[in-house]
């Protein structure tokens, strides 16, 4: 099975060819240049040493500096075509940056007496090849990689010893990634054709519109509008990030290894059928990655005021159910510290109210089985950031434990926008088999000019790891592991300047 996507070079070439063939070519009329610089910082309050045997880890502090340039081609077809409803546009943009401060470089592992190694590459620069084919990407960053059958043959003492050993190996693996970062990405390189708001197709690299594949997409999507119905197809053969906190060159989040040892990129695909009528929307949809997962899902929403522009009252209700089914080879493996199983479910119910410039709401998120390790954590309809844990959690970035199997989360939020000033509050309580979490955050933002803005977030975040579960270990329960209470509180800052 061989899937191909047009290369960035070909897309760029097409953009300029179309430009030159346009009637009365004038770059100023068909192209707009965007550029800017941004900076992000996270300041963690827990600076205690690492102890991989005990599952104790600090909260990182780091700071980034980023810059980008983008050229948008607003119309590439002649007037004779646009007069009949045909339109073609495109974009080409690049993003680059660096981590200018990283506290993780200096954290000592009490087990070895040596530094654990820099971990900011988890935010900026992660690169192991499109399908993880680079030599350093074969070390296996995550711990707990055996099957249930293999663990059943081990004693508790043997599993504890294995968890200690793999935690040290994860440190070595992390250092390999830190030595091979790629701090740039061509994030935009696409062409988009549409006809009279009836049909649209886009291909290349662009910011993903998919709920469950956030970031930038390397692939295509197509839309067909027929009356109250909308049909949408999405295919992704690569995912990248071009943001002030996250910078990843494109990689495939889902791969498959053939019998001959070759790793292929089967892609992630989605198909939606959306029916809209007087504020109601019913959306049956499916996500799937051949050889990996098949997810029949649905969303039902109601919007009391779809044309809301900041004045008056609006109520929005969102109910979403995900039903992932996993390939057989995963059934008895451990994912996010719990058995994957054959299939699982998740339920999100979210209610939001808006009154003039204010908003508030609440919701729940419940997993039945291990529902998020394939589809839920690559993107979600929750509307808030759940990647604010320590970078050492799960040895997988900073994912919250609210994505764990059978976890239950209740949350509430509120905020407002007052001309140039905005604010927001979020409270979250998570109860899970591995950990409970308590989060309360305050976000403040101000737009100083049309080109310059800044915001800051203060977040209290506490993680109570239950007895038997060790941070950094994704295998079975360890009877000798005591409960731990670890502070994940932090401050986020963001500065944005646009040309």
Short mmCIF file of C-alpha atoms in Angstrom, two decimals:
data_model
loop_
_atom_site.label_atom_id
_atom_site.label_comp_id
_atom_site.label_asym_id
_atom_site.label_seq_id
_atom_site.Cartn_x
_atom_site.Cartn_y
_atom_site.Cartn_z
CA UNK A 1 0.00 0.00 0.00
CA UNK A 2 1.68 3.22 -1.14
CA UNK A 3 0.23 6.60 -0.25
CA UNK A 4 1.79 9.72 -1.71
CA UNK A 5 1.33 13.42 -1.03
CA UNK A 6 2.55 16.23 -3.28
CA UNK A 7 5.91 17.47 -2.07
CA UNK A 8 6.42 20.95 -0.67
CA UNK A 9 8.70 21.73 -3.61
CA UNK A 10 6.01 20.82 -6.15
CA UNK A 11 3.37 22.87 -4.33
CA UNK A 12 5.67 25.89 -4.25
CA UNK A 13 6.44 25.51 -7.95
CA UNK A 14 2.74 25.33 -8.82
CA UNK A 15 1.99 28.43 -6.79
CA UNK A 16 4.46 30.53 -8.73
CA UNK A 17 3.51 29.03 -12.10
CA UNK A 18 -0.13 29.92 -11.51
CA UNK A 19 0.94 33.38 -10.45
CA UNK A 20 2.77 34.03 -13.70
CA UNK A 21 -0.10 32.72 -15.79
CA UNK A 22 -2.67 34.97 -14.11
CA UNK A 23 -4.04 37.84 -16.15
CA UNK A 24 -2.11 41.10 -15.69
CA UNK A 25 0.28 39.54 -13.19
CA UNK A 26 0.95 41.81 -10.23
CA UNK A 27 2.37 40.24 -7.08
CA UNK A 28 0.93 43.02 -4.95
CA UNK A 29 -2.59 42.23 -6.14
CA UNK A 30 -2.56 38.46 -5.79
CA UNK A 31 -0.21 37.91 -2.85
CA UNK A 32 -0.08 39.05 0.75
CA UNK A 33 3.02 38.69 2.90
CA UNK A 34 2.74 37.89 6.59
CA UNK A 35 5.61 37.76 9.05
CA UNK A 36 6.18 37.93 12.75
CA UNK A 37 8.07 36.87 15.84
CA UNK A 38 6.77 35.17 18.97
CA UNK A 39 8.06 33.96 22.31
CA UNK A 40 6.66 31.48 24.83
CA UNK A 41 7.81 30.54 28.30
CA UNK A 42 6.77 28.03 30.93
CA UNK A 43 7.94 28.51 34.50
CA UNK A 44 7.53 25.40 36.66
CA UNK A 45 7.48 25.76 40.46
CA UNK A 46 8.61 22.22 41.32
CA UNK A 47 12.40 22.11 40.95
CA UNK A 48 13.14 19.04 43.08
CA UNK A 49 15.66 16.49 41.79
CA UNK A 50 14.61 13.55 39.65
CA UNK A 51 14.42 10.08 41.18
CA UNK A 52 13.53 7.60 38.44
CA UNK A 53 13.25 4.68 40.89
CA UNK A 54 10.67 6.52 43.00
CA UNK A 55 8.86 8.12 40.05
CA UNK A 56 9.58 11.66 41.22
CA UNK A 57 10.07 14.37 38.60
CA UNK A 58 10.22 18.19 38.60
CA UNK A 59 8.22 20.60 36.45
CA UNK A 60 10.26 22.10 33.64
CA UNK A 61 11.02 25.74 32.89
CA UNK A 62 11.85 26.77 29.35
CA UNK A 63 11.63 29.71 26.95
CA UNK A 64 11.40 29.87 23.17
CA UNK A 65 11.92 32.46 20.44
CA UNK A 66 10.24 31.95 17.06
CA UNK A 67 9.88 33.73 13.72
CA UNK A 68 7.90 33.04 10.57
CA UNK A 69 7.15 34.34 7.08
CA UNK A 70 4.19 33.42 4.91
CA UNK A 71 3.01 34.39 1.43
CA UNK A 72 -0.72 34.00 0.76
CA UNK A 73 -1.84 33.87 -2.87
CA UNK A 74 -5.39 35.14 -2.65
CA UNK A 75 -6.55 34.36 -6.20
CA UNK A 76 -4.66 32.43 -8.86
CA UNK A 77 -7.36 32.17 -11.53
CA UNK A 78 -8.22 34.75 -14.21
CA UNK A 79 -11.33 36.90 -13.91
CA UNK A 80 -13.05 34.87 -16.61
CA UNK A 81 -12.93 31.86 -14.26
CA UNK A 82 -13.79 33.65 -11.04
CA UNK A 83 -16.83 35.21 -12.73
CA UNK A 84 -18.22 31.68 -13.06
CA UNK A 85 -17.60 30.75 -9.43
CA UNK A 86 -14.19 29.09 -9.73
CA UNK A 87 -11.50 30.11 -7.25
CA UNK A 88 -7.97 28.95 -6.56
CA UNK A 89 -5.75 30.19 -3.75
CA UNK A 90 -2.65 28.96 -1.96
CA UNK A 91 -0.05 29.70 0.64
CA UNK A 92 3.63 29.11 1.33
CA UNK A 93 5.14 29.68 4.77
CA UNK A 94 8.07 28.70 6.95
CA UNK A 95 8.61 28.75 10.71
CA UNK A 96 11.81 28.47 12.71
CA UNK A 97 12.99 28.98 16.24
CA UNK A 98 14.93 27.75 19.22
CA UNK A 99 14.80 27.09 22.94
CA UNK A 100 16.82 29.86 24.59
CA UNK A 101 16.49 28.52 28.14
CA UNK A 102 15.90 24.95 29.36
CA UNK A 103 16.01 24.04 33.05
CA UNK A 104 15.85 20.31 32.31
CA UNK A 105 19.50 20.32 31.21
CA UNK A 106 20.53 20.72 34.85
CA UNK A 107 18.15 18.36 36.69
CA UNK A 108 20.05 15.62 38.54
CA UNK A 109 18.77 12.04 38.75
CA UNK A 110 19.39 10.98 42.35
CA UNK A 111 19.67 7.35 41.22
CA UNK A 112 22.78 7.99 39.11
CA UNK A 113 24.03 11.29 40.50
CA UNK A 114 24.17 12.60 36.93
CA UNK A 115 21.98 14.87 34.83
CA UNK A 116 18.95 13.22 33.27
CA UNK A 117 19.34 15.18 30.05
CA UNK A 118 17.63 18.03 28.20
CA UNK A 119 13.92 17.49 27.51
CA UNK A 120 12.83 20.73 25.81
CA UNK A 121 13.11 18.96 22.42
CA UNK A 122 9.75 17.46 23.39
CA UNK A 123 8.35 20.94 22.72
CA UNK A 124 10.73 22.33 20.10
CA UNK A 125 12.66 20.26 17.59
CA UNK A 126 11.33 16.71 17.94
CA UNK A 127 12.44 14.76 14.87
CA UNK A 128 12.81 11.05 14.19
CA UNK A 129 11.92 10.99 10.51
CA UNK A 130 8.47 10.86 8.92
CA UNK A 131 7.87 7.26 10.05
CA UNK A 132 10.44 7.14 12.85
CA UNK A 133 13.06 5.65 10.54
CA UNK A 134 16.03 7.61 11.88
CA UNK A 135 18.54 5.50 13.87
CA UNK A 136 18.06 7.40 17.13
CA UNK A 137 14.26 6.99 16.89
CA UNK A 138 14.48 3.21 17.28
CA UNK A 139 15.49 3.35 20.96
CA UNK A 140 11.87 3.41 22.17
CA UNK A 141 11.22 6.43 24.36
CA UNK A 142 8.21 5.04 26.25
CA UNK A 143 8.60 2.48 29.06
CA UNK A 144 6.32 -0.48 29.69
CA UNK A 145 6.42 -1.95 26.19
CA UNK A 146 5.76 -5.64 26.92
CA UNK A 147 2.46 -7.47 26.49
CA UNK A 148 0.15 -8.55 29.29
CA UNK A 149 1.18 -12.17 28.74
CA UNK A 150 4.84 -11.27 29.20
CA UNK A 151 4.14 -9.30 32.37
CA UNK A 152 2.08 -12.19 33.79
CA UNK A 153 5.24 -14.34 33.80
CA UNK A 154 7.12 -11.80 35.93
CA UNK A 155 7.12 -11.35 39.68
CA UNK A 156 6.41 -7.97 41.24
CA UNK A 157 10.09 -7.65 42.12
CA UNK A 158 11.07 -8.32 38.50
CA UNK A 159 8.59 -5.73 37.21
CA UNK A 160 9.87 -3.14 39.69
CA UNK A 161 13.43 -3.83 38.57
CA UNK A 162 12.34 -3.55 34.93
CA UNK A 163 10.60 -0.22 35.58
CA UNK A 164 13.77 1.16 37.18
CA UNK A 165 15.92 -0.09 34.30
CA UNK A 166 13.62 1.25 31.57
CA UNK A 167 13.41 4.65 33.26
CA UNK A 168 17.19 4.95 32.92
CA UNK A 169 17.05 3.75 29.31
CA UNK A 170 14.42 6.41 28.59
CA UNK A 171 16.93 9.02 29.76
CA UNK A 172 19.52 7.71 27.29
CA UNK A 173 16.93 7.70 24.53
CA UNK A 174 15.88 11.27 25.35
CA UNK A 175 19.48 12.43 25.02
CA UNK A 176 19.61 10.92 21.52
CA UNK A 177 16.56 12.94 20.48
CA UNK A 178 18.06 16.08 22.02
CA UNK A 179 21.12 15.64 19.81
CA UNK A 180 19.06 15.43 16.60
CA UNK A 181 16.54 18.25 16.72
CA UNK A 182 15.10 19.99 13.66
CA UNK A 183 14.06 23.52 14.58
CA UNK A 184 12.31 24.58 11.39
CA UNK A 185 9.32 23.54 9.32
CA UNK A 186 7.59 24.51 6.08
CA UNK A 187 4.16 24.56 7.69
CA UNK A 188 2.13 26.05 4.82
CA UNK A 189 2.44 24.83 1.23
CA UNK A 190 -0.98 24.21 -0.25
CA UNK A 191 -3.38 24.86 -3.09
CA UNK A 192 -7.14 25.17 -2.53
CA UNK A 193 -9.85 25.12 -5.17
CA UNK A 194 -13.51 25.88 -4.54
CA UNK A 195 -16.61 26.27 -6.65
CA UNK A 196 -19.50 28.50 -5.53
CA UNK A 197 -19.35 27.36 -1.88
CA UNK A 198 -20.54 23.97 -3.13
CA UNK A 199 -17.28 22.08 -3.49
CA UNK A 200 -13.79 22.60 -2.11
CA UNK A 201 -10.57 20.60 -2.22
CA UNK A 202 -7.26 21.47 -0.60
CA UNK A 203 -3.96 19.64 -0.72
CA UNK A 204 -0.46 20.10 0.69
CA UNK A 205 0.50 21.42 4.10
CA UNK A 206 -1.91 23.60 6.08
CA UNK A 207 -3.37 24.04 9.56
CA UNK A 208 -5.58 21.06 10.28
CA UNK A 209 -9.34 21.69 10.59
CA UNK A 210 -9.89 18.19 12.04
CA UNK A 211 -11.11 18.00 15.63
CA UNK A 212 -9.02 14.91 16.35
CA UNK A 213 -5.84 15.80 14.45
CA UNK A 214 -4.60 19.15 15.71
CA UNK A 215 -1.56 21.05 14.46
CA UNK A 216 -0.66 21.23 10.76
CA UNK A 217 -1.67 18.59 8.27
CA UNK A 218 0.24 17.08 5.36
CA UNK A 219 -2.48 15.66 3.18
CA UNK A 220 -5.80 16.79 1.74
CA UNK A 221 -9.43 17.48 2.59
CA UNK A 222 -12.58 17.84 0.49
CA UNK A 223 -15.94 19.44 1.23
CA UNK A 224 -19.28 19.05 -0.56
CA UNK A 225 -22.26 21.19 0.52
CA UNK A 226 -25.73 20.05 -0.55
CA UNK A 227 -28.56 21.95 1.11
CA UNK A 228 -28.56 21.23 4.84
CA UNK A 229 -25.95 18.51 4.39
CA UNK A 230 -22.19 18.80 4.42
CA UNK A 231 -19.89 15.92 3.45
CA UNK A 232 -16.26 16.20 4.49
CA UNK A 233 -13.26 13.92 3.81
CA UNK A 234 -9.89 14.37 5.50
CA UNK A 235 -6.62 12.50 4.92
CA UNK A 236 -3.39 13.07 6.83
CA UNK A 237 -0.01 11.59 5.97
CA UNK A 238 1.93 13.83 8.33
CA UNK A 239 1.47 16.10 11.32
CA UNK A 240 3.57 19.11 12.30
CA UNK A 241 3.54 22.04 14.71
CA UNK A 242 4.38 25.70 14.05
CA UNK A 243 3.49 27.52 17.25
CA UNK A 244 5.41 29.47 19.85
CA UNK A 245 5.25 26.57 22.36
CA UNK A 246 5.43 23.66 19.93
CA UNK A 247 7.66 23.26 16.87
CA UNK A 248 7.72 19.85 15.16
CA UNK A 249 8.70 19.03 11.63
CA UNK A 250 6.22 16.67 9.98
CA UNK A 251 5.95 13.13 11.26
CA UNK A 252 3.42 10.31 10.92
CA UNK A 253 1.53 9.71 14.19
CA UNK A 254 0.35 6.31 12.91
CA UNK A 255 2.67 3.78 11.26
CA UNK A 256 2.67 0.07 10.44
CA UNK A 257 5.57 -2.36 10.07
CA UNK A 258 5.31 -4.91 7.26
CA UNK A 259 6.52 -8.51 7.58
CA UNK A 260 9.72 -7.57 5.74
CA UNK A 261 10.50 -4.97 8.42
CA UNK A 262 9.62 -1.92 6.32
CA UNK A 263 7.69 0.78 8.16
CA UNK A 264 4.94 2.44 6.12
CA UNK A 265 2.71 5.46 6.60
CA UNK A 266 -0.95 4.39 6.20
CA UNK A 267 -2.20 7.83 7.19
CA UNK A 268 -5.10 8.96 9.35
CA UNK A 269 -8.41 9.53 7.59
CA UNK A 270 -11.83 10.87 8.52
CA UNK A 271 -15.24 11.15 6.89
CA UNK A 272 -18.06 13.34 8.25
CA UNK A 273 -21.72 13.63 7.29
CA UNK A 274 -23.06 16.83 8.87
CA UNK A 275 -26.74 17.84 8.93
CA UNK A 276 -27.54 21.40 10.02
CA UNK A 277 -31.02 22.78 10.68
CA UNK A 278 -31.97 25.89 12.69
CA UNK A 279 -29.03 25.63 15.07
CA UNK A 280 -29.14 21.85 15.39
CA UNK A 281 -26.28 19.76 14.01
CA UNK A 282 -25.98 15.98 13.84
CA UNK A 283 -22.56 14.69 12.81
CA UNK A 284 -21.91 10.97 12.41
CA UNK A 285 -18.24 10.55 11.52
CA UNK A 286 -15.49 7.98 11.34
CA UNK A 287 -11.74 8.20 11.90
CA UNK A 288 -9.48 5.37 10.82
CA UNK A 289 -5.85 4.47 10.23
CA UNK A 290 -5.43 1.23 8.24
CA UNK A 291 -3.83 -1.55 10.33
CA UNK A 292 -4.20 0.57 13.50
CA UNK A 293 -7.67 1.84 14.46
CA UNK A 294 -11.28 2.25 13.28
CA UNK A 295 -13.46 4.76 15.12
CA UNK A 296 -17.21 5.20 14.41
CA UNK A 297 -18.28 8.32 16.33
CA UNK A 298 -20.93 11.02 16.50
CA UNK A 299 -21.43 14.60 17.66
CA UNK A 300 -24.73 16.37 18.35
CA UNK A 301 -24.71 20.14 18.90
CA UNK A 302 -27.23 22.92 19.42
CA UNK A 303 -26.50 26.63 18.96
CA UNK A 304 -29.32 28.96 20.02
CA UNK A 305 -27.78 31.93 18.18
CA UNK A 306 -25.49 30.87 15.29
CA UNK A 307 -25.04 34.47 14.13
CA UNK A 308 -23.88 35.70 17.56
CA UNK A 309 -21.39 38.58 17.26
CA UNK A 310 -20.84 39.51 20.90
CA UNK A 311 -24.21 41.08 21.67
CA UNK A 312 -27.13 39.34 23.34
CA UNK A 313 -27.40 35.75 24.56
CA UNK A 314 -26.10 32.48 23.16
CA UNK A 315 -26.26 28.88 24.37
CA UNK A 316 -24.13 26.11 22.86
CA UNK A 317 -24.47 22.42 23.74
CA UNK A 318 -22.05 19.74 22.53
CA UNK A 319 -22.37 15.98 23.05
CA UNK A 320 -19.64 13.82 21.48
CA UNK A 321 -19.13 10.06 21.69
CA UNK A 322 -15.98 8.30 20.43
CA UNK A 323 -15.84 4.53 19.86
CA UNK A 324 -12.32 3.41 18.91
CA UNK A 325 -11.65 -0.18 17.83
CA UNK A 326 -8.00 -1.27 17.88
CA UNK A 327 -6.00 -3.63 15.70
CA UNK A 328 -5.52 -7.07 17.28
CA UNK A 329 -1.78 -6.63 17.84
CA UNK A 330 -2.55 -3.92 20.43
CA UNK A 331 -5.15 -5.76 22.51
CA UNK A 332 -2.84 -7.03 25.26
CA UNK A 333 -0.34 -4.15 25.20
CA UNK A 334 -0.08 -1.34 27.74
CA UNK A 335 -0.88 2.17 26.54
CA UNK A 336 -0.87 5.16 28.91
CA UNK A 337 -0.28 2.75 31.80
CA UNK A 338 -3.36 0.60 31.14
CA UNK A 339 -4.20 -2.36 28.86
CA UNK A 340 -5.35 -1.15 25.43
CA UNK A 341 -8.12 -3.72 25.05
CA UNK A 342 -10.14 -4.43 21.92
CA UNK A 343 -12.19 -1.23 21.96
CA UNK A 344 -13.29 1.62 24.21
CA UNK A 345 -15.61 4.63 24.41
CA UNK A 346 -15.49 8.23 25.57
CA UNK A 347 -18.26 10.73 26.32
CA UNK A 348 -17.97 14.51 26.33
CA UNK A 349 -20.86 16.78 27.35
CA UNK A 350 -20.10 20.49 27.24
CA UNK A 351 -22.41 23.46 27.84
CA UNK A 352 -21.36 27.05 27.09
CA UNK A 353 -23.29 30.29 27.58
CA UNK A 354 -22.41 33.75 26.24
CA UNK A 355 -23.94 37.03 27.34
CA UNK A 356 -22.56 40.05 25.52
CA UNK A 357 -18.80 40.02 26.21
CA UNK A 358 -18.95 37.34 28.94
CA UNK A 359 -18.93 33.55 28.70
CA UNK A 360 -19.16 30.65 31.13
CA UNK A 361 -19.87 26.95 31.06
CA UNK A 362 -19.16 23.48 32.34
CA UNK A 363 -18.78 19.92 31.17
CA UNK A 364 -17.69 16.35 31.77
CA UNK A 365 -15.30 14.00 30.00
CA UNK A 366 -15.49 10.27 30.74
CA UNK A 367 -13.53 7.37 29.27
CA UNK A 368 -14.87 3.84 29.31
CA UNK A 369 -11.80 1.70 28.75
CA UNK A 370 -8.61 3.02 27.14
CA UNK A 371 -10.32 5.42 24.72
CA UNK A 372 -7.77 8.19 24.14
CA UNK A 373 -4.41 6.66 23.30
CA UNK A 374 -5.18 6.50 19.56
CA UNK A 375 -7.70 9.25 18.81
CA UNK A 376 -8.44 11.42 21.86
CA UNK A 377 -5.04 12.93 22.63
CA UNK A 378 -4.10 14.09 19.10
CA UNK A 379 -6.91 16.63 19.32
CA UNK A 380 -10.22 17.10 21.08
CA UNK A 381 -13.38 19.21 21.28
CA UNK A 382 -12.82 20.07 24.94
CA UNK A 383 -11.64 23.59 24.18
CA UNK A 384 -8.81 23.76 26.71
CA UNK A 385 -5.17 22.70 26.92
CA UNK A 386 -4.60 19.28 28.53
CA UNK A 387 -0.85 19.22 27.74
CA UNK A 388 0.28 21.07 30.88
CA UNK A 389 1.72 18.18 32.92
CA UNK A 390 5.45 17.72 33.43
CA UNK A 391 7.42 16.86 30.30
CA UNK A 392 8.45 13.60 32.03
CA UNK A 393 4.89 12.29 32.48
CA UNK A 394 4.45 8.97 30.64
CA UNK A 395 7.83 9.83 29.03
CA UNK A 396 5.43 11.30 26.48
CA UNK A 397 5.47 15.10 26.38
CA UNK A 398 3.28 16.74 29.03
CA UNK A 399 -0.03 14.93 28.59
CA UNK A 400 -2.52 15.19 31.45
CA UNK A 401 -3.75 12.04 33.18
CA UNK A 402 -7.30 13.02 32.25
CA UNK A 403 -6.62 11.07 29.04
CA UNK A 404 -6.10 7.82 30.99
CA UNK A 405 -8.31 4.76 30.69
CA UNK A 406 -11.55 5.02 32.72
CA UNK A 407 -10.71 8.53 33.94
CA UNK A 408 -13.53 10.95 34.75
CA UNK A 409 -13.15 14.74 34.52
CA UNK A 410 -15.52 17.53 35.47
CA UNK A 411 -14.64 21.09 34.45
CA UNK A 412 -16.02 24.62 34.57
CA UNK A 413 -14.89 27.82 32.91
CA UNK A 414 -15.68 31.49 32.52
CA UNK A 415 -14.22 34.62 30.99
CA UNK A 416 -14.71 37.73 28.97
CA UNK A 417 -13.40 39.97 26.21
CA UNK A 418 -13.42 43.72 26.87
CA UNK A 419 -12.01 45.61 23.89
CA UNK A 420 -8.26 44.97 24.10
CA UNK A 421 -8.37 42.96 27.34
CA UNK A 422 -9.40 39.33 27.81
CA UNK A 423 -9.52 37.00 30.78
CA UNK A 424 -10.47 33.42 31.47
CA UNK A 425 -10.82 30.99 34.37
CA UNK A 426 -10.73 27.19 34.20
CA UNK A 427 -11.24 24.66 36.97
CA UNK A 428 -10.78 20.91 36.44
CA UNK A 429 -11.04 17.83 38.66
CA UNK A 430 -9.89 14.48 37.27
CA UNK A 431 -10.38 11.11 38.94
CA UNK A 432 -8.51 8.21 37.37
CA UNK A 433 -7.12 4.77 38.15
CA UNK A 434 -3.52 6.04 37.95
CA UNK A 435 -3.88 9.59 39.22
CA UNK A 436 -6.22 12.31 40.43
CA UNK A 437 -5.63 15.89 39.26
CA UNK A 438 -6.79 19.27 40.54
CA UNK A 439 -6.35 22.29 38.27
CA UNK A 440 -7.31 25.95 38.61
CA UNK A 441 -5.99 28.48 36.09
CA UNK A 442 -6.33 32.19 35.36
CA UNK A 443 -5.46 33.57 31.92
CA UNK A 444 -5.00 37.29 31.19
CA UNK A 445 -4.32 38.83 27.80
CA UNK A 446 -3.95 42.31 26.34
CA UNK A 447 -3.66 43.57 22.77
CA UNK A 448 -1.43 46.63 22.97
CA UNK A 449 -1.56 47.48 19.25
CA UNK A 450 -2.81 45.75 16.12
CA UNK A 451 0.68 44.25 15.80
CA UNK A 452 1.59 43.44 19.40
CA UNK A 453 -0.12 41.37 22.11
CA UNK A 454 0.80 39.43 25.23
CA UNK A 455 -0.83 37.09 27.70
CA UNK A 456 -0.03 35.25 30.89
CA UNK A 457 -1.54 32.20 32.58
CA UNK A 458 -1.23 31.20 36.23
CA UNK A 459 -2.07 27.55 36.88
CA UNK A 460 -2.33 25.61 40.12
CA UNK A 461 -1.94 21.95 39.15
CA UNK A 462 -1.60 19.05 41.59
CA UNK A 463 -1.13 15.38 40.66
CA UNK A 464 -1.81 12.59 43.15
CA UNK A 465 -0.38 9.35 41.77
CA UNK A 466 -2.16 6.42 43.40
CA UNK A 467 -0.40 3.58 45.18
CA UNK A 468 1.02 1.14 42.65
CA UNK A 469 1.48 3.67 39.85
CA UNK A 470 4.78 5.37 39.11
CA UNK A 471 5.26 8.44 36.96
CA UNK A 472 7.39 7.55 33.96
CA UNK A 473 6.24 3.90 33.95
CA UNK A 474 3.52 2.78 31.54
CA UNK A 475 3.37 -0.87 32.51
CA UNK A 476 1.23 -2.76 35.07
CA UNK A 477 0.62 -1.79 38.68
CA UNK A 478 3.65 -2.08 40.97
CA UNK A 479 2.62 -3.24 44.45
CA UNK A 480 5.72 -1.75 46.11
CA UNK A 481 5.20 1.73 44.66
CA UNK A 482 3.79 4.20 47.23
CA UNK A 483 1.41 7.02 46.35
CA UNK A 484 3.07 10.33 45.49
CA UNK A 485 1.78 13.90 45.51
CA UNK A 486 3.56 16.09 42.94
CA UNK A 487 3.16 19.79 42.20
CA UNK A 488 2.75 20.68 38.52
CA UNK A 489 1.87 24.35 39.05
CA UNK A 490 3.34 26.77 36.54
CA UNK A 491 3.11 30.07 34.70
CA UNK A 492 2.77 30.43 30.92
CA UNK A 493 3.69 33.67 29.14
CA UNK A 494 3.29 34.54 25.48
CA UNK A 495 4.44 37.54 23.44
CA UNK A 496 3.26 37.95 19.84
CA UNK A 497 4.41 40.50 17.28
CA UNK A 498 2.98 40.56 13.74
CA UNK A 499 4.29 42.57 10.82
#
